[in-house]
Tab-separated table of C-alpha atoms and ligand atoms in Angstrom:
chain	number	residue	atom	x	y	z
A	1	MET	CA	-0.099	-0.074	-0.093
A	2	GLY	CA	0.905	3.647	-0.705
A	3	TYR	CA	1.986	5.546	2.726
A	4	ASP	CA	1.486	9.405	2.685
A	5	LEU	CA	5.244	10.310	3.140
A	6	GLU	CA	3.920	13.854	4.493
A	7	LYS	CA	2.494	12.267	7.395
A	8	ILE	CA	5.555	10.332	8.499
A	9	PRO	CA	6.689	12.012	12.013
A	10	ALA	CA	10.510	12.869	12.480
A	11	GLN	CA	11.019	9.896	14.318
A	12	THR	CA	13.762	10.131	17.226
A	13	SER	CA	13.201	6.875	18.756
A	14	PRO	CA	11.212	3.888	17.812
A	15	HIS	CA	8.035	3.174	18.650
A	16	SER	CA	8.608	-0.352	19.824
A	17	THR	CA	12.448	-1.567	20.353
A	18	TYR	CA	13.220	-5.153	19.596
A	19	GLN	CA	13.242	-6.083	23.415
A	20	ASP	CA	9.907	-4.619	23.602
A	21	TYR	CA	8.690	-7.006	20.981
A	22	LEU	CA	10.186	-10.150	22.940
A	23	ASP	CA	8.251	-9.137	25.967
A	24	ALA	CA	4.955	-8.858	24.192
A	25	ASP	CA	5.347	-12.467	22.204
A	26	ARG	CA	3.563	-15.696	22.830
A	27	ASN	CA	6.679	-18.404	24.468
A	28	GLU	CA	9.817	-16.959	25.713
A	29	ALA	CA	12.355	-16.074	23.581
A	30	PRO	CA	15.859	-18.201	24.151
A	31	ARG	CA	18.145	-15.869	26.136
A	32	ALA	CA	20.351	-15.438	23.326
A	33	PHE	CA	17.665	-12.576	21.876
A	34	ARG	CA	18.021	-11.083	24.937
A	35	GLU	CA	22.095	-10.499	24.631
A	36	VAL	CA	22.411	-6.723	23.571
A	37	GLY	CA	25.535	-6.043	22.352
A	38	ASN	CA	27.943	-4.105	24.123
A	39	ASP	CA	30.484	-2.636	21.573
A	40	ASP	CA	30.220	0.946	21.455
A	41	MET	CA	32.944	1.943	18.393
A	42	GLY	CA	32.768	6.303	18.178
A	43	THR	CA	31.561	7.748	14.702
A	44	ALA	CA	34.635	8.170	13.231
A	45	PRO	CA	33.795	8.377	9.610
A	46	LEU	CA	35.603	5.769	7.361
A	47	ASP	CA	38.266	6.880	4.329
A	48	PRO	CA	36.538	5.917	1.161
A	49	LYS	CA	39.509	4.465	-0.670
A	50	ARG	CA	38.650	1.111	1.419
A	51	TYR	CA	36.271	0.297	-1.202
A	52	THR	CA	37.832	1.938	-4.325
A	53	SER	CA	41.656	1.369	-4.275
A	54	ARG	CA	43.594	-1.454	-6.086
A	55	GLU	CA	46.223	-0.824	-2.964
A	56	PHE	CA	43.616	-1.940	-0.029
A	57	TYR	CA	42.224	-4.389	-2.288
A	58	GLU	CA	45.320	-5.780	-2.287
A	59	ARG	CA	46.540	-5.502	1.017
A	60	GLU	CA	42.893	-7.540	1.782
A	61	ARG	CA	44.834	-10.160	-0.207
A	62	ALA	CA	46.525	-10.789	4.153
A	63	MET	CA	43.130	-11.201	5.566
A	64	TRP	CA	41.660	-13.708	2.564
A	65	ASP	CA	44.577	-16.228	3.890
A	66	LYS	CA	43.481	-16.081	7.442
A	67	VAL	CA	39.844	-15.744	8.530
A	68	TRP	CA	37.096	-18.913	7.740
A	69	GLN	CA	35.136	-18.686	5.449
A	70	MET	CA	32.443	-20.907	3.896
A	71	ALA	CA	33.290	-23.029	0.922
A	72	CYS	CA	30.270	-24.818	0.169
A	73	ARG	CA	27.196	-27.062	1.954
A	74	GLU	CA	28.268	-30.801	3.014
A	75	GLU	CA	25.622	-31.761	0.972
A	76	HIS	CA	27.630	-30.497	-2.392
A	77	ILE	CA	30.307	-33.303	-1.700
A	78	PRO	CA	27.823	-36.051	0.013
A	79	ASN	CA	29.482	-39.313	-1.351
A	80	VAL	CA	33.291	-40.051	-1.010
A	81	GLY	CA	35.354	-39.017	-3.976
A	82	ASP	CA	33.488	-35.759	-4.470
A	83	TYR	CA	35.216	-32.586	-4.246
A	84	HIS	CA	33.835	-28.629	-4.475
A	85	VAL	CA	36.022	-26.087	-5.742
A	86	TYR	CA	36.106	-22.847	-3.867
A	87	GLU	CA	37.899	-19.452	-5.385
A	88	ILE	CA	38.205	-16.262	-3.911
A	89	ALA	CA	40.405	-13.764	-4.531
A	90	LYS	CA	42.878	-15.170	-6.807
A	91	ARG	CA	43.215	-18.645	-4.146
A	92	SER	CA	41.485	-21.607	-5.032
A	93	TYR	CA	40.653	-24.312	-3.173
A	94	LEU	CA	39.241	-28.052	-3.657
A	95	ILE	CA	37.114	-29.465	-0.661
A	96	VAL	CA	36.975	-33.092	-0.626
A	97	ARG	CA	34.647	-35.921	0.652
A	98	VAL	CA	37.701	-38.332	1.707
A	99	GLU	CA	35.740	-40.676	4.028
A	100	GLU	CA	31.767	-40.581	4.758
A	101	ASN	CA	32.575	-38.517	8.041
A	102	LEU	CA	35.931	-37.110	6.348
A	103	ILE	CA	36.203	-33.473	4.725
A	104	LYS	CA	39.646	-32.038	4.024
A	105	ALA	CA	40.439	-28.967	2.087
A	106	TYR	CA	44.018	-28.248	-0.159
A	107	PRO	CA	44.851	-25.515	-2.256
A	108	ASN	CA	43.830	-26.364	-5.330
A	109	VAL	CA	47.353	-26.642	-7.021
A	110	CYS	CA	49.226	-28.777	-8.554
A	111	LEU	CA	52.634	-29.891	-6.879
A	112	HIS	CA	54.396	-30.091	-9.676
A	113	ARG	CA	54.339	-27.022	-12.129
A	114	GLY	CA	51.402	-25.249	-10.571
A	115	ARG	CA	48.124	-26.575	-13.102
A	116	LYS	CA	44.601	-25.999	-10.773
A	117	LEU	CA	44.126	-29.972	-10.299
A	118	ARG	CA	40.538	-29.113	-10.880
A	119	ASP	CA	38.535	-26.213	-13.058
A	120	GLU	CA	35.028	-27.193	-11.137
A	121	SER	CA	33.655	-29.282	-9.187
A	122	GLY	CA	33.088	-33.025	-9.526
A	123	HIS	CA	33.809	-36.476	-8.366
A	124	ALA	CA	36.939	-38.136	-8.270
A	125	GLU	CA	38.884	-41.583	-7.087
A	126	GLN	CA	42.050	-39.750	-7.420
A	127	PHE	CA	43.409	-36.235	-8.350
A	128	ARG	CA	45.533	-36.352	-11.540
A	129	CYS	CA	46.664	-33.495	-12.841
A	130	PRO	CA	45.570	-33.055	-16.487
A	131	PHE	CA	48.702	-31.274	-17.206
A	132	HIS	CA	51.484	-34.278	-16.695
A	133	GLY	CA	49.726	-36.919	-14.486
A	134	PHE	CA	51.017	-36.217	-11.306
A	135	THR	CA	48.503	-37.869	-8.506
A	136	TRP	CA	47.112	-37.827	-5.565
A	137	ALA	CA	44.659	-39.376	-3.512
A	138	LEU	CA	41.723	-38.456	-1.889
A	139	ASP	CA	43.540	-37.893	1.794
A	140	GLY	CA	46.123	-35.904	-0.368
A	141	SER	CA	48.951	-38.334	-0.191
A	142	SER	CA	51.017	-38.565	-3.465
A	143	ALA	CA	50.061	-41.950	-5.756
A	144	HIS	CA	51.896	-41.415	-8.638
A	145	ILE	CA	54.881	-39.142	-9.755
A	146	PRO	CA	55.186	-39.797	-13.525
A	147	CYS	CA	58.815	-40.286	-14.650
A	148	GLU	CA	59.727	-40.650	-11.056
A	149	TRP	CA	63.885	-41.154	-12.181
A	150	ASP	CA	63.783	-37.688	-13.539
A	151	PHE	CA	62.876	-36.057	-9.981
A	152	PRO	CA	65.254	-37.230	-7.990
A	153	ASP	CA	64.825	-34.455	-4.691
A	154	LEU	CA	61.191	-36.151	-4.439
A	155	LYS	CA	59.960	-38.388	-1.871
A	156	GLN	CA	56.713	-40.108	-2.496
A	157	GLU	CA	55.832	-40.413	1.161
A	158	SER	CA	56.506	-36.441	1.853
A	159	PHE	CA	54.686	-34.914	-1.268
A	160	SER	CA	51.339	-34.727	-0.097
A	161	LEU	CA	48.925	-32.402	-0.789
A	162	PRO	CA	49.186	-29.667	2.045
A	163	GLU	CA	46.682	-29.491	3.996
A	164	ILE	CA	44.192	-26.597	5.459
A	165	HIS	CA	41.673	-26.318	8.459
A	166	CYS	CA	38.635	-27.675	7.604
A	167	GLU	CA	35.537	-28.016	9.611
A	168	THR	CA	31.843	-28.137	9.519
A	169	TRP	CA	28.853	-25.825	11.509
A	170	ALA	CA	25.386	-26.379	10.348
A	171	GLY	CA	25.573	-28.007	7.052
A	172	TRP	CA	27.984	-25.699	5.755
A	173	VAL	CA	31.634	-26.428	4.861
A	174	PHE	CA	34.167	-23.805	6.500
A	175	ILE	CA	37.958	-23.772	5.694
A	176	ASN	CA	40.704	-21.205	6.674
A	177	PRO	CA	44.276	-21.290	5.128
A	178	ASP	CA	45.980	-19.533	8.061
A	179	PRO	CA	48.051	-22.227	9.603
A	180	ASP	CA	47.682	-20.668	12.586
A	181	ALA	CA	43.691	-19.841	12.617
A	182	MET	CA	41.590	-19.202	15.647
A	183	PRO	CA	39.647	-22.324	16.546
A	184	ILE	CA	36.240	-21.879	14.737
A	185	ASP	CA	33.987	-22.845	17.728
A	186	GLN	CA	35.821	-19.251	18.872
A	187	TYR	CA	35.541	-17.456	15.451
A	188	LEU	CA	32.097	-18.488	15.409
A	189	ASP	CA	30.637	-17.504	19.115
A	190	PRO	CA	27.655	-16.596	19.332
A	191	ILE	CA	26.021	-17.665	16.275
A	192	LYS	CA	27.115	-20.991	16.946
A	193	ARG	CA	25.353	-21.243	20.695
A	194	HIS	CA	22.857	-18.725	19.459
A	195	TYR	CA	21.756	-21.198	16.367
A	196	GLU	CA	21.644	-24.120	18.204
A	197	PRO	CA	18.300	-25.402	18.556
A	198	TYR	CA	17.473	-25.159	14.790
A	199	LEU	CA	17.397	-28.570	13.693
A	200	TRP	CA	20.397	-28.077	11.428
A	201	ASP	CA	21.015	-31.868	10.706
A	202	GLN	CA	17.691	-31.921	8.709
A	203	SER	CA	18.820	-28.680	6.428
A	204	TYR	CA	19.737	-28.438	3.141
A	205	LEU	CA	19.930	-26.046	0.512
A	206	GLY	CA	16.854	-25.704	-1.209
A	207	VAL	CA	17.701	-22.244	-3.325
A	208	HIS	CA	20.958	-20.966	-5.010
A	209	VAL	CA	20.927	-17.827	-6.957
A	210	GLY	CA	23.813	-16.176	-7.707
A	211	LYS	CA	24.848	-12.212	-10.020
A	212	VAL	CA	27.774	-10.328	-10.658
A	213	LEU	CA	26.540	-6.813	-9.954
A	214	LYS	CA	29.300	-3.722	-9.850
A	215	GLY	CA	30.553	-2.612	-6.521
A	216	ASN	CA	33.268	-3.624	-4.201
A	217	TRP	CA	32.662	-6.750	-1.957
A	218	LYS	CA	32.205	-4.684	0.968
A	219	VAL	CA	29.540	-2.106	-0.834
A	220	ILE	CA	27.325	-4.761	-1.757
A	221	GLN	CA	27.223	-6.611	1.501
A	222	GLU	CA	26.916	-3.423	3.568
A	223	ALA	CA	23.514	-2.146	1.792
A	224	PHE	CA	22.847	-5.739	3.868
A	225	MET	CA	24.048	-4.509	7.090
A	226	GLU	CA	21.512	-1.992	8.130
A	227	SER	CA	17.570	-1.102	7.490
A	228	PHE	CA	17.783	2.076	7.521
A	229	HIS	CA	18.036	2.386	3.901
A	230	SER	CA	14.346	0.410	4.118
A	231	LEU	CA	12.293	3.409	3.704
A	232	ASP	CA	13.889	4.916	0.987
A	233	THR	CA	15.102	2.280	-0.983
A	234	HIS	CA	12.419	-0.416	-0.034
A	235	PRO	CA	8.743	2.366	0.796
A	236	GLN	CA	6.561	-1.021	-0.020
A	237	ILE	CA	7.952	-2.862	3.057
A	238	VAL	CA	8.020	-0.337	6.215
A	239	GLY	CA	4.106	-1.236	6.860
A	240	SER	CA	4.803	-4.913	8.012
A	241	VAL	CA	8.486	-4.869	8.368
A	242	ASP	CA	9.752	-2.420	11.762
A	243	ASP	CA	12.377	-1.079	9.798
A	244	PHE	CA	13.375	1.553	12.999
A	245	GLY	CA	12.847	-1.049	15.684
A	246	CYS	CA	15.686	-3.179	14.560
A	247	GLN	CA	18.292	-4.176	17.268
A	248	TYR	CA	21.777	-4.047	16.209
A	249	ASP	CA	24.479	-5.760	18.195
A	250	THR	CA	28.155	-6.095	17.713
A	251	TRP	CA	30.509	-7.463	20.806
A	252	GLN	CA	33.523	-5.791	21.672
A	253	ASP	CA	35.205	-9.382	22.350
A	254	LYS	CA	33.303	-11.092	19.136
A	255	PRO	CA	34.986	-9.366	16.422
A	256	HIS	CA	33.876	-12.172	13.609
A	257	VAL	CA	29.999	-12.099	14.737
A	258	ASN	CA	27.333	-9.576	14.385
A	259	ARG	CA	23.545	-9.181	13.799
A	260	MET	CA	20.505	-7.491	13.563
A	261	MET	CA	17.086	-8.537	14.543
A	262	VAL	CA	14.477	-7.298	12.245
A	263	PRO	CA	10.564	-7.093	13.839
A	264	PHE	CA	8.355	-8.810	10.885
A	265	ALA	CA	4.630	-8.656	10.532
A	266	ALA	CA	5.311	-5.454	12.231
A	267	ALA	CA	4.820	-1.709	11.389
A	268	SER	CA	7.187	0.412	11.269
A	269	SER	CA	7.393	3.323	13.298
A	270	TYR	CA	7.478	6.022	10.662
A	271	VAL	CA	3.445	4.388	9.385
A	272	ILE	CA	2.184	2.553	12.344
A	273	ASP	CA	-0.369	5.532	12.836
A	274	GLN	CA	-1.642	4.687	9.077
A	275	VAL	CA	-2.327	1.242	9.184
A	276	THR	CA	-4.114	-1.420	10.934
A	277	GLN	CA	-2.911	-4.923	12.149
A	278	GLN	CA	-4.890	-6.273	9.329
A	279	ASP	CA	-3.143	-4.105	7.009
A	280	VAL	CA	0.392	-5.043	8.376
A	281	TYR	CA	-1.110	-8.493	8.049
A	282	ASP	CA	-2.041	-8.216	4.162
A	283	GLU	CA	0.974	-6.442	3.630
A	284	TRP	CA	3.045	-9.151	4.772
A	285	ARG	CA	1.341	-11.678	3.049
A	286	GLY	CA	1.413	-9.981	0.358
A	287	ARG	CA	5.029	-10.706	-0.171
A	288	ARG	CA	4.883	-14.006	0.395
A	289	PRO	CA	4.654	-15.209	-3.302
A	290	THR	CA	3.993	-19.019	-2.265
A	291	GLU	CA	0.680	-18.527	-0.586
A	292	SER	CA	-2.023	-18.049	-3.238
A	293	ASP	CA	-4.655	-15.810	-2.952
A	294	GLN	CA	-7.695	-17.607	-1.043
A	295	ASP	CA	-5.289	-17.763	1.940
A	296	TYR	CA	-5.968	-14.803	2.832
A	297	ARG	CA	-8.129	-14.274	5.787
A	298	THR	CA	-9.579	-12.125	8.690
A	299	LEU	CA	-7.924	-11.377	11.550
A	300	GLU	CA	-9.723	-12.699	14.496
A	301	PRO	CA	-10.012	-10.160	17.178
A	302	GLY	CA	-7.478	-9.839	19.535
A	303	GLU	CA	-5.131	-11.359	16.471
A	304	THR	CA	-2.465	-9.728	15.780
A	305	ALA	CA	-0.442	-9.605	12.258
A	306	ARG	CA	2.535	-11.010	13.985
A	307	THR	CA	0.754	-13.989	15.857
A	308	ALA	CA	-1.184	-14.381	13.028
A	309	VAL	CA	2.398	-15.114	10.521
A	310	ALA	CA	3.419	-17.091	14.063
A	311	ASP	CA	1.051	-19.519	13.791
A	312	GLU	CA	0.898	-20.054	9.914
A	313	ASN	CA	5.430	-20.186	10.111
A	314	ARG	CA	4.590	-22.868	12.974
A	315	ALA	CA	2.271	-24.749	10.786
A	316	MET	CA	4.472	-24.685	7.754
A	317	ALA	CA	8.167	-25.267	10.183
A	318	GLU	CA	6.312	-28.504	11.957
A	319	ALA	CA	5.318	-29.927	8.244
A	320	ALA	CA	8.170	-29.425	7.067
A	321	THR	CA	10.678	-31.169	10.336
A	322	GLY	CA	7.918	-33.116	11.493
A	323	GLU	CA	8.967	-32.027	14.604
A	324	ASP	CA	6.424	-30.429	17.715
A	325	LEU	CA	6.931	-26.965	17.539
A	326	SER	CA	4.482	-25.614	20.018
A	327	LYS	CA	6.699	-23.977	22.792
A	328	VAL	CA	8.979	-22.176	19.942
A	329	SER	CA	8.457	-18.584	20.830
A	330	ASP	CA	7.019	-15.978	17.919
A	331	ALA	CA	10.078	-14.053	17.176
A	332	GLU	CA	11.404	-17.440	16.084
A	333	LEU	CA	9.123	-17.818	13.924
A	334	VAL	CA	8.827	-14.684	12.590
A	335	ASP	CA	12.016	-12.305	12.485
A	336	GLY	CA	14.569	-11.925	10.671
A	337	TRP	CA	18.096	-12.425	12.256
A	338	TYR	CA	20.978	-11.282	9.922
A	339	TYR	CA	24.201	-12.624	11.242
A	340	ASN	CA	27.204	-11.426	9.790
A	341	ILE	CA	30.170	-13.848	10.025
A	342	PHE	CA	33.241	-11.752	8.672
A	343	PRO	CA	34.034	-11.483	6.939
A	344	ASN	CA	31.422	-11.915	4.583
A	345	MET	CA	29.064	-14.585	5.027
A	346	MET	CA	25.068	-13.717	6.411
A	347	PHE	CA	23.254	-16.503	7.712
A	348	TRP	CA	19.631	-16.557	9.369
A	349	GLY	CA	18.394	-18.460	11.840
A	350	GLY	CA	14.975	-20.049	13.555
A	351	TYR	CA	12.965	-23.030	11.778
A	352	GLY	CA	13.723	-22.032	8.148
A	353	PRO	CA	13.424	-21.263	5.571
A	354	ASN	CA	17.159	-19.306	6.733
A	355	MET	CA	18.017	-17.514	3.933
A	356	TRP	CA	21.894	-16.722	3.528
A	357	TYR	CA	23.919	-14.565	1.757
A	358	ARG	CA	27.673	-14.447	0.555
A	359	PHE	CA	30.066	-12.156	-1.084
A	360	ARG	CA	33.408	-12.705	-3.000
A	361	PRO	CA	35.669	-10.272	-5.171
A	362	TRP	CA	34.444	-11.686	-8.822
A	363	GLN	CA	37.093	-11.913	-11.145
A	364	ASP	CA	39.764	-10.590	-8.689
A	365	SER	CA	38.148	-7.377	-9.219
A	366	GLU	CA	37.928	-4.063	-6.190
A	367	SER	CA	34.599	-3.099	-8.298
A	368	GLU	CA	33.040	-6.466	-8.947
A	369	THR	CA	31.394	-8.785	-6.748
A	370	LEU	CA	29.942	-12.054	-7.458
A	371	MET	CA	26.327	-12.208	-4.788
A	372	GLU	CA	25.309	-15.329	-3.473
A	373	VAL	CA	21.991	-15.609	-2.306
A	374	GLY	CA	20.158	-18.790	-1.016
A	375	TYR	CA	17.413	-20.611	1.373
A	376	ILE	CA	18.430	-23.044	3.864
A	377	LEU	CA	15.207	-25.302	3.886
A	378	ARG	CA	14.254	-28.422	6.415
A	379	HIS	CA	13.454	-31.920	5.682
A	380	PRO	CA	11.661	-34.535	8.036
A	381	LYS	CA	14.436	-36.338	10.159
A	382	ASP	CA	14.367	-39.303	8.814
A	383	GLN	CA	13.997	-38.889	5.450
A	384	PRO	CA	17.896	-38.774	3.265
A	385	LYS	CA	18.389	-35.317	2.567
A	386	PRO	CA	17.698	-34.246	-0.667
A	387	ALA	CA	20.375	-32.670	-3.428
A	388	PRO	CA	21.146	-29.196	-3.432
A	389	ALA	CA	19.457	-26.500	-5.396
A	390	PRO	CA	21.397	-26.064	-8.858
A	391	PHE	CA	23.304	-23.075	-8.864
A	392	ASN	CA	21.004	-20.101	-10.893
A	393	PHE	CA	23.832	-18.098	-11.942
A	394	LEU	CA	22.143	-14.537	-13.217
A	395	THR	CA	23.342	-13.266	-16.722
A	396	LEU	CA	24.086	-9.419	-16.109
A	397	ASP	CA	20.980	-8.382	-18.217
A	398	GLN	CA	19.101	-10.844	-15.619
A	399	LYS	CA	16.982	-9.301	-12.925
A	400	TRP	CA	17.043	-11.317	-8.777
A	401	GLU	CA	13.311	-11.131	-9.676
A	402	ASP	CA	13.570	-13.509	-12.700
A	403	ALA	CA	15.023	-15.875	-10.289
A	404	GLU	CA	11.522	-17.545	-9.568
A	405	GLU	CA	12.848	-19.391	-6.354
A	406	LEU	CA	13.600	-16.509	-4.604
A	407	GLY	CA	9.477	-15.265	-5.151
A	408	GLY	CA	9.013	-12.055	-3.373
A	409	LEU	CA	12.814	-11.581	-2.242
A	410	GLY	CA	13.705	-11.117	-5.981
A	411	PHE	CA	12.099	-7.676	-6.502
A	412	VAL	CA	13.556	-6.403	-3.250
A	413	LEU	CA	17.406	-7.525	-4.102
A	414	ASP	CA	16.804	-5.664	-7.574
A	415	GLN	CA	15.696	-2.682	-5.498
A	416	ASP	CA	18.880	-3.186	-3.280
A	417	THR	CA	20.954	-3.067	-6.511
A	418	THR	CA	19.656	-0.360	-8.166
A	419	ASN	CA	22.274	1.358	-4.980
A	420	MET	CA	25.075	-0.707	-5.539
A	421	ALA	CA	26.491	0.939	-8.682
A	422	GLY	CA	25.776	4.512	-7.800
A	423	VAL	CA	27.427	4.040	-4.407
A	424	GLN	CA	30.656	2.614	-6.191
A	425	ASP	CA	30.395	5.643	-9.130
A	426	GLY	CA	29.816	7.943	-5.916
A	427	LEU	CA	32.670	6.708	-3.887
A	428	ASN	CA	35.178	7.188	-6.897
A	429	ALA	CA	34.176	10.526	-7.567
A	430	THR	CA	33.757	11.853	-4.198
A	431	PHE	CA	36.546	14.724	-2.412
A	432	ARG	CA	35.552	14.125	0.099
A	433	PRO	CA	38.037	11.830	2.236
A	434	GLU	CA	35.618	10.560	4.769
A	435	VAL	CA	32.267	8.527	4.612
A	436	GLN	CA	29.920	9.042	7.362
A	437	LEU	CA	28.015	6.313	9.519
A	438	ALA	CA	25.121	6.053	12.250
A	439	HIS	CA	26.547	5.227	15.504
A	440	TYR	CA	23.830	2.528	15.828
A	441	GLN	CA	22.180	1.429	13.035
A	442	GLU	CA	25.114	1.582	10.889
A	443	ASN	CA	27.488	0.102	13.830
A	444	ARG	CA	27.626	-3.587	11.855
A	445	ILE	CA	29.393	-1.653	9.548
A	446	ARG	CA	31.911	-0.223	11.111
A	447	ARG	CA	32.521	-3.285	13.488
A	448	THR	CA	33.198	-5.137	10.063
A	449	HIS	CA	35.803	-2.425	8.842
A	450	ARG	CA	37.204	-2.475	12.420
A	451	THR	CA	38.380	-6.187	12.401
A	452	LEU	CA	39.442	-5.606	8.508
A	453	ASP	CA	42.172	-3.545	10.139
A	454	MET	CA	43.133	-6.182	12.570
A	455	TYR	CA	43.897	-8.261	9.496
A	456	LEU	CA	45.516	-5.862	7.126
A	457	ASP	CA	49.256	-6.342	5.648
A	458	ASP	CA	50.410	-3.428	6.450
V	1	FES	S1	51.224	-29.295	-13.672
V	1	FES	FE1	50.343	-30.697	-12.778
V	1	FES	S2	51.751	-32.462	-13.531
V	1	FES	FE2	52.557	-30.680	-14.213
V	2	FE2	FE1	17.567	-3.804	1.227
């Protein structure tokens, strides 16, 4: 619906905070929701060169070599011998299922003259380099050195592929090329703890879409790290997404994870005086492409949009998982929690479908990014894990909306996309040496840059 922008009050504080929503919800939300961030990082501006300069991009290489990063899903490599090629900022890695319950990762580079061992993901009994035939077993040990007599210094027993750290969490496979990597449990705190209840052993990749976008990887990612832009970029959603009631959490002692929690099925403070609960409900449902008109209903007396959506989502999640979710809080069934894992990943929690994003420099460019969007779906415990959705790699002239599997999200992502090239061009055009960030609503962006500074190669 359209809103009268003239009637929008100059807000100084939200109508409801996220904690107010939790207080009013049915079933107490987990303690994780009450853990408010404590990291006040001040108000200093950022240097626009962090997004535009090649020199800064080159300094970031040291960071990519030292951080935990999501390489693929476990279901991308379900069988022994399956491997996934994961690439970022010139680096290339092989993620291999070596045994039924063992996944290893190696740099995807032949130890002879350096050809990439595999050009794309697939299945192999062993890795034979296509150039001269040097061969390694799945476990990385050397299986064949052609013309061994001609390599008098090589010893087969010590010519293994170098292994890098590889761990799994919630069905994701993470790697870290740094031999001295921080333990992943420490790196992923508090998301690993907060996401404990959500049946990840019953999860699979149900939607996977990607698109190359103009803009530094941080420009693209930061478009999704605050809800402050909703009123101007997504005016159609503020009747059912409380952009102003968001909670933004950064933690001083947890530099790799931050979050924002966005109240859904609730009107923004900006328009709350212009809508009824039925309006909020209708608007929310209108954005749900999987539901047809016949599902629309009139709210019962005393029912709110939030309780109605919670009940519907509870029923859907119970059907998908086969579990009893009657004790689960409304927040866990309704809201959007955007947990960011440094440097370039975003994962939603709750009982699903859970969105996720990943942002990688495209073809080693400081001004182009491959953005991936997906949904993690649930399956009943006693059923085998479905195959992952094939990657729908949109062409440059396609819109997110063309990916029908994204449903109503595609239109919203297209709105976000309209800002990205404009931001990159503006940052290149600016005479000013600083970019401003809001103290609270953009604190996650500041946190990410602070953490990046910890890894830069000076
Ligand atoms: S480069 Fe791989 S076998 Fe020669
Ligand atoms: Fe947006």
